């Protein structure tokens, strides 16, 4: 097999299968989290909706607007925005907004007045991570302000949300504390006169392990793409394959160094193959001298330091052909490395590997019966 350029193949059939599993697991209460360009997978909103997602979550308003342009007609929530974000555009596109403080809530309310669109908001409480979400000591004031603006008609509270810190470790006692904090926050919201909202606390790990308890909606991001942060699920399918063509070959002898610093020195006569992608395309440089690729039915090591635009494969006795395809990671069904392998080689998480592949690598969406280019 040959190819003319590096390609990131997006296996839409696997995304749909994973989505369907979570839709079944959550009894249809599935918010598909498609932030960071769908975890690096591109425009897949229609696929996850067709497979059972009933709403979509993203971080920024720009991401939410892109989801709307992709044809999504389900509720879309944006939960991480500065106080001067373009809330008017969000409201005009029927995008829900998460708020974590009175100042942010007021900005959303002012946008509602200007657009004459009542804002749908999710109140976000911090249950233990000390990052996004209202601190417990400010939560009551946020609920009171939301109730006042709801009476004025500028906002409607449609959700209360939080995020867990240790759900990938279901036995961690922190999970009990965070569930209790969230339950208290929900009770406070109701005591302040708010009602009719959905609750959502569990993301992928909490849904798989049950650490998040039972709520109206489950936010699933990583799991849609075959990533289980808890490392306990066996029924998720990998959704990406990264391939590259050979653009150069050579034979070298013992004692010849490879790459910057000549960190790798050939122990004996061997063949090398040059691939046209590197850390500028998202390959983690920390995986240098540890990562492997798959070619001609077997794994071969990448040798030398990763460069910005190229890496080198030691192919041993095999002399590859120009244009021959090498798999950097895939589904793991034929011995090819997986995203999980790359995360281990780079001392990171799978999420980082799938979201860092750059725009120079063409995306190709593949299902069981079609193959169509997306964007380069």
Coordinates of C-alpha atoms in Angstrom, one line a residue, residues 35-322:
X35 CA -14.5 20.1 22.3
X36 CA -11.1 20.7 20.7
X37 CA -12.5 19.9 17.2
X38 CA -14.1 16.8 18.4
X39 CA -11.0 15.6 20.3
X40 CA -9.1 16.1 17.1
X41 CA -11.6 14.1 15.0
X42 CA -13.2 16.9 13.1
X43 CA -16.8 17.4 12.2
X44 CA -18.6 14.5 13.7
X45 CA -21.7 16.0 15.2
X46 CA -24.1 14.3 12.9
X47 CA -22.5 10.9 13.5
X48 CA -22.9 11.1 17.3
X49 CA -26.4 12.5 17.1
X50 CA -27.5 9.7 14.7
X51 CA -25.9 7.2 17.1
X52 CA -27.9 8.4 20.1
X53 CA -26.4 11.6 21.6
X54 CA -29.2 13.9 22.7
X55 CA -27.1 17.0 23.3
X56 CA -23.6 18.3 22.7
X57 CA -21.1 20.0 24.9
X58 CA -18.1 22.2 24.0
X59 CA -15.9 24.7 25.7
X60 CA -16.1 27.9 23.7
X61 CA -18.9 29.7 21.9
X62 CA -16.9 29.5 18.7
X63 CA -16.9 25.7 19.0
X64 CA -20.6 25.8 19.7
X65 CA -21.3 27.9 16.6
X66 CA -19.2 25.5 14.5
X67 CA -21.4 22.6 15.8
X68 CA -24.5 24.5 14.7
X69 CA -23.0 25.1 11.3
X70 CA -22.4 21.4 11.1
X71 CA -26.1 20.9 11.2
X72 CA -26.7 19.9 14.8
X73 CA -30.3 20.5 15.9
X74 CA -30.0 19.2 19.5
X75 CA -29.2 21.4 22.6
X76 CA -25.6 22.6 22.6
X77 CA -23.8 23.8 25.7
X78 CA -20.7 26.0 25.9
X79 CA -19.1 26.0 29.4
X80 CA -15.9 28.0 29.4
X81 CA -16.0 31.6 28.3
X82 CA -14.6 34.9 29.4
X83 CA -16.9 37.6 30.7
X84 CA -16.7 39.6 27.4
X85 CA -17.4 36.6 25.1
X86 CA -19.9 37.0 22.3
X87 CA -22.9 35.8 24.2
X88 CA -25.2 37.6 21.7
X89 CA -24.0 35.2 18.9
X90 CA -24.5 32.3 21.2
X91 CA -28.1 33.2 22.1
X92 CA -29.0 33.9 18.5
X93 CA -27.8 30.4 17.7
X94 CA -29.7 28.8 20.6
X95 CA -26.6 27.9 22.5
X96 CA -26.8 27.2 26.2
X97 CA -24.3 28.9 28.4
X98 CA -22.7 27.6 31.6
X99 CA -22.0 30.3 34.3
X100 CA -19.9 30.0 37.4
X101 CA -20.2 33.5 38.9
X102 CA -22.6 36.4 39.2
X103 CA -20.5 38.7 37.0
X104 CA -20.6 36.1 34.1
X105 CA -24.3 35.6 34.7
X106 CA -24.9 39.4 34.5
X107 CA -23.0 39.5 31.2
X108 CA -25.2 36.8 29.8
X109 CA -28.3 38.6 31.0
X110 CA -27.3 41.8 29.3
X111 CA -26.8 39.9 26.0
X112 CA -30.3 38.5 26.5
X113 CA -31.7 42.0 26.8
X114 CA -29.9 43.1 23.6
X115 CA -31.0 40.1 21.6
X116 CA -34.4 39.8 23.1
X117 CA -33.6 36.1 23.5
X118 CA -34.0 34.5 26.9
X119 CA -30.7 32.8 27.8
X120 CA -30.7 29.1 28.8
X121 CA -28.0 28.8 31.5
X122 CA -26.4 25.9 33.4
X123 CA -25.1 26.9 36.8
X124 CA -21.7 25.4 37.3
X125 CA -20.5 24.5 40.8
X126 CA -16.9 23.5 41.8
X127 CA -17.1 20.3 43.8
X128 CA -13.4 19.9 44.5
X129 CA -11.1 20.6 41.5
X130 CA -10.5 24.3 42.3
X131 CA -10.7 25.4 38.7
X132 CA -13.9 26.2 36.8
X133 CA -17.2 26.4 38.6
X134 CA -18.5 28.5 41.5
X135 CA -16.7 28.1 44.8
X136 CA -19.0 26.6 47.4
X137 CA -19.0 29.9 49.4
X138 CA -20.3 31.8 46.4
X139 CA -22.8 29.2 45.2
X140 CA -25.8 30.5 47.2
X141 CA -25.4 34.0 45.9
X142 CA -25.2 32.7 42.3
X143 CA -28.4 30.8 42.7
X144 CA -30.1 33.8 44.2
X145 CA -29.0 36.1 41.3
X146 CA -30.1 33.5 38.8
X147 CA -33.5 33.3 40.4
X148 CA -33.9 37.1 40.3
X149 CA -32.9 37.3 36.6
X150 CA -35.2 34.3 35.8
X151 CA -38.1 36.3 37.3
X152 CA -37.0 39.3 35.1
X153 CA -37.2 37.0 32.1
X154 CA -33.6 37.3 30.8
X155 CA -32.4 33.9 31.8
X156 CA -33.8 30.4 32.4
X157 CA -31.8 28.0 34.5
X158 CA -32.0 24.7 32.7
X159 CA -29.1 22.8 34.3
X160 CA -26.8 22.5 37.3
X161 CA -23.4 20.9 36.6
X162 CA -20.1 19.9 38.2
X163 CA -17.0 17.9 37.4
X164 CA -15.3 15.2 39.4
X165 CA -11.6 15.1 40.1
X166 CA -11.0 11.4 40.9
X167 CA -13.7 9.4 39.0
X168 CA -11.1 7.3 37.3
X169 CA -10.4 5.8 40.8
X170 CA -13.8 4.7 41.9
X171 CA -12.6 3.6 45.3
X172 CA -11.2 7.1 46.1
X173 CA -13.1 8.6 49.1
X174 CA -12.9 12.0 47.3
X175 CA -15.7 10.7 45.0
X176 CA -18.1 10.5 48.0
X177 CA -17.2 14.0 49.1
X178 CA -17.8 15.4 45.7
X179 CA -21.1 13.6 45.2
X180 CA -22.3 15.1 48.5
X181 CA -21.1 18.6 47.6
X182 CA -23.0 18.4 44.4
X183 CA -26.2 17.1 46.0
X184 CA -26.0 20.0 48.5
X185 CA -25.5 22.4 45.6
X186 CA -28.6 21.0 43.9
X187 CA -30.6 21.3 47.1
X188 CA -29.4 24.9 47.6
X189 CA -30.5 25.8 44.0
X190 CA -34.0 24.4 44.7
X191 CA -34.3 26.2 48.0
X192 CA -33.5 29.4 46.2
X193 CA -36.5 28.9 44.0
X194 CA -35.0 27.2 41.0
X195 CA -36.7 24.2 39.5
X196 CA -37.1 22.2 36.3
X197 CA -33.3 21.9 35.6
X198 CA -31.3 18.9 34.7
X199 CA -28.2 17.8 36.7
X200 CA -25.0 16.5 35.2
X201 CA -21.8 15.6 37.1
X202 CA -20.4 12.4 35.5
X203 CA -18.1 12.4 32.5
X204 CA -16.6 9.3 30.8
X205 CA -14.7 7.8 33.8
X206 CA -17.5 8.5 36.3
X207 CA -20.1 7.0 33.9
X208 CA -18.0 3.8 33.3
X209 CA -17.2 3.3 37.0
X210 CA -20.4 4.6 38.5
X211 CA -18.5 7.1 40.6
X212 CA -20.7 9.9 39.6
X213 CA -24.0 8.5 40.8
X214 CA -27.3 8.9 39.0
X215 CA -28.1 12.2 37.2
X216 CA -30.2 13.4 34.3
X217 CA -27.3 13.8 31.8
X218 CA -23.9 12.2 31.4
X219 CA -21.2 14.2 29.6
X220 CA -19.1 11.8 27.5
X221 CA -16.1 13.0 25.5
X222 CA -13.1 10.7 25.7
X223 CA -15.2 7.5 25.7
X224 CA -16.7 8.4 22.3
X225 CA -13.2 8.1 20.9
X226 CA -12.3 4.8 22.5
X227 CA -10.5 6.3 25.5
X228 CA -11.3 5.0 29.0
X229 CA -9.6 7.1 31.7
X230 CA -10.4 4.4 34.3
X231 CA -8.8 1.6 32.2
X232 CA -11.7 -0.7 33.2
X233 CA -13.8 -0.9 30.0
X234 CA -13.1 -3.5 27.3
X235 CA -15.9 -2.6 24.8
X236 CA -14.7 0.7 23.4
X237 CA -13.2 0.9 19.9
X238 CA -10.2 3.0 18.9
X239 CA -11.2 5.7 16.4
X240 CA -8.1 7.0 14.7
X241 CA -5.3 5.7 12.5
X242 CA -2.2 7.8 11.6
X243 CA -0.2 6.8 8.6
X244 CA 2.6 8.4 6.6
X245 CA 4.5 7.6 3.4
X246 CA 8.2 6.8 3.2
X247 CA 9.9 9.8 1.6
X248 CA 13.5 8.6 1.8
X249 CA 15.6 5.5 2.5
X250 CA 19.2 4.7 3.1
X251 CA 21.5 2.0 4.4
X252 CA 24.0 2.8 7.1
X253 CA 26.7 0.9 8.8
X254 CA 27.7 0.4 12.4
X255 CA 28.7 3.5 14.4
X256 CA 26.6 5.9 12.3
X257 CA 24.6 8.4 14.3
X258 CA 21.0 9.5 13.5
X259 CA 19.3 12.8 14.1
X260 CA 20.1 15.8 16.3
X261 CA 22.8 15.2 18.9
X262 CA 23.5 11.8 17.3
X263 CA 21.8 10.3 20.4
X264 CA 21.1 7.1 18.5
X265 CA 24.1 5.2 17.0
X266 CA 23.5 2.2 14.8
X267 CA 24.9 -1.0 16.4
X268 CA 25.3 -2.7 13.0
X269 CA 24.4 -2.4 9.3
X270 CA 20.7 -1.5 8.9
X271 CA 18.2 0.3 6.7
X272 CA 16.4 3.5 7.6
X273 CA 13.2 5.0 6.3
X274 CA 12.3 8.7 6.6
X275 CA 8.7 9.8 7.4
X276 CA 7.5 13.4 6.7
X277 CA 6.0 14.3 10.0
X278 CA 7.3 15.2 13.4
X279 CA 6.6 17.1 16.6
X280 CA 5.3 20.0 14.4
X281 CA 2.5 17.7 13.4
X282 CA 1.8 16.6 17.0
X283 CA 4.1 13.6 17.5
X284 CA 5.3 14.0 21.2
X285 CA 9.1 14.6 21.2
X286 CA 9.2 12.9 24.6
X287 CA 8.5 9.6 22.8
X288 CA 11.8 9.8 21.0
X289 CA 13.8 6.5 21.2
X290 CA 10.7 4.8 22.7
X291 CA 8.0 4.8 20.0
X292 CA 7.5 2.2 17.3
X293 CA 5.6 2.1 14.0
X294 CA 4.0 -0.8 12.0
X295 CA 5.1 -1.7 8.5
X296 CA 5.1 -4.9 6.5
X297 CA 3.4 -6.8 9.3
X298 CA 5.8 -6.0 12.1
X299 CA 6.8 -3.2 14.5
X300 CA 9.9 -1.2 13.9
X301 CA 11.5 1.4 16.2
X302 CA 11.7 5.1 15.6
X303 CA 15.3 6.1 16.2
X304 CA 17.0 9.4 17.0
X305 CA 15.4 12.5 18.3
X306 CA 12.1 13.5 16.7
X307 CA 12.5 16.5 14.4
X308 CA 9.9 19.1 13.8
X309 CA 9.0 17.7 10.4
X310 CA 10.4 14.2 10.2
X311 CA 11.1 11.0 12.1
X312 CA 13.3 8.0 11.1
X313 CA 12.4 4.3 11.2
X314 CA 15.0 1.6 11.7
X315 CA 13.7 -1.1 9.3
X316 CA 16.5 -3.6 9.9
X317 CA 16.9 -5.9 6.9
X318 CA 13.9 -4.5 5.1
X319 CA 14.5 -1.8 2.5
X320 CA 11.2 0.0 2.1
X321 CA 10.0 1.6 -1.1
X322 CA 9.4 5.3 -1.6

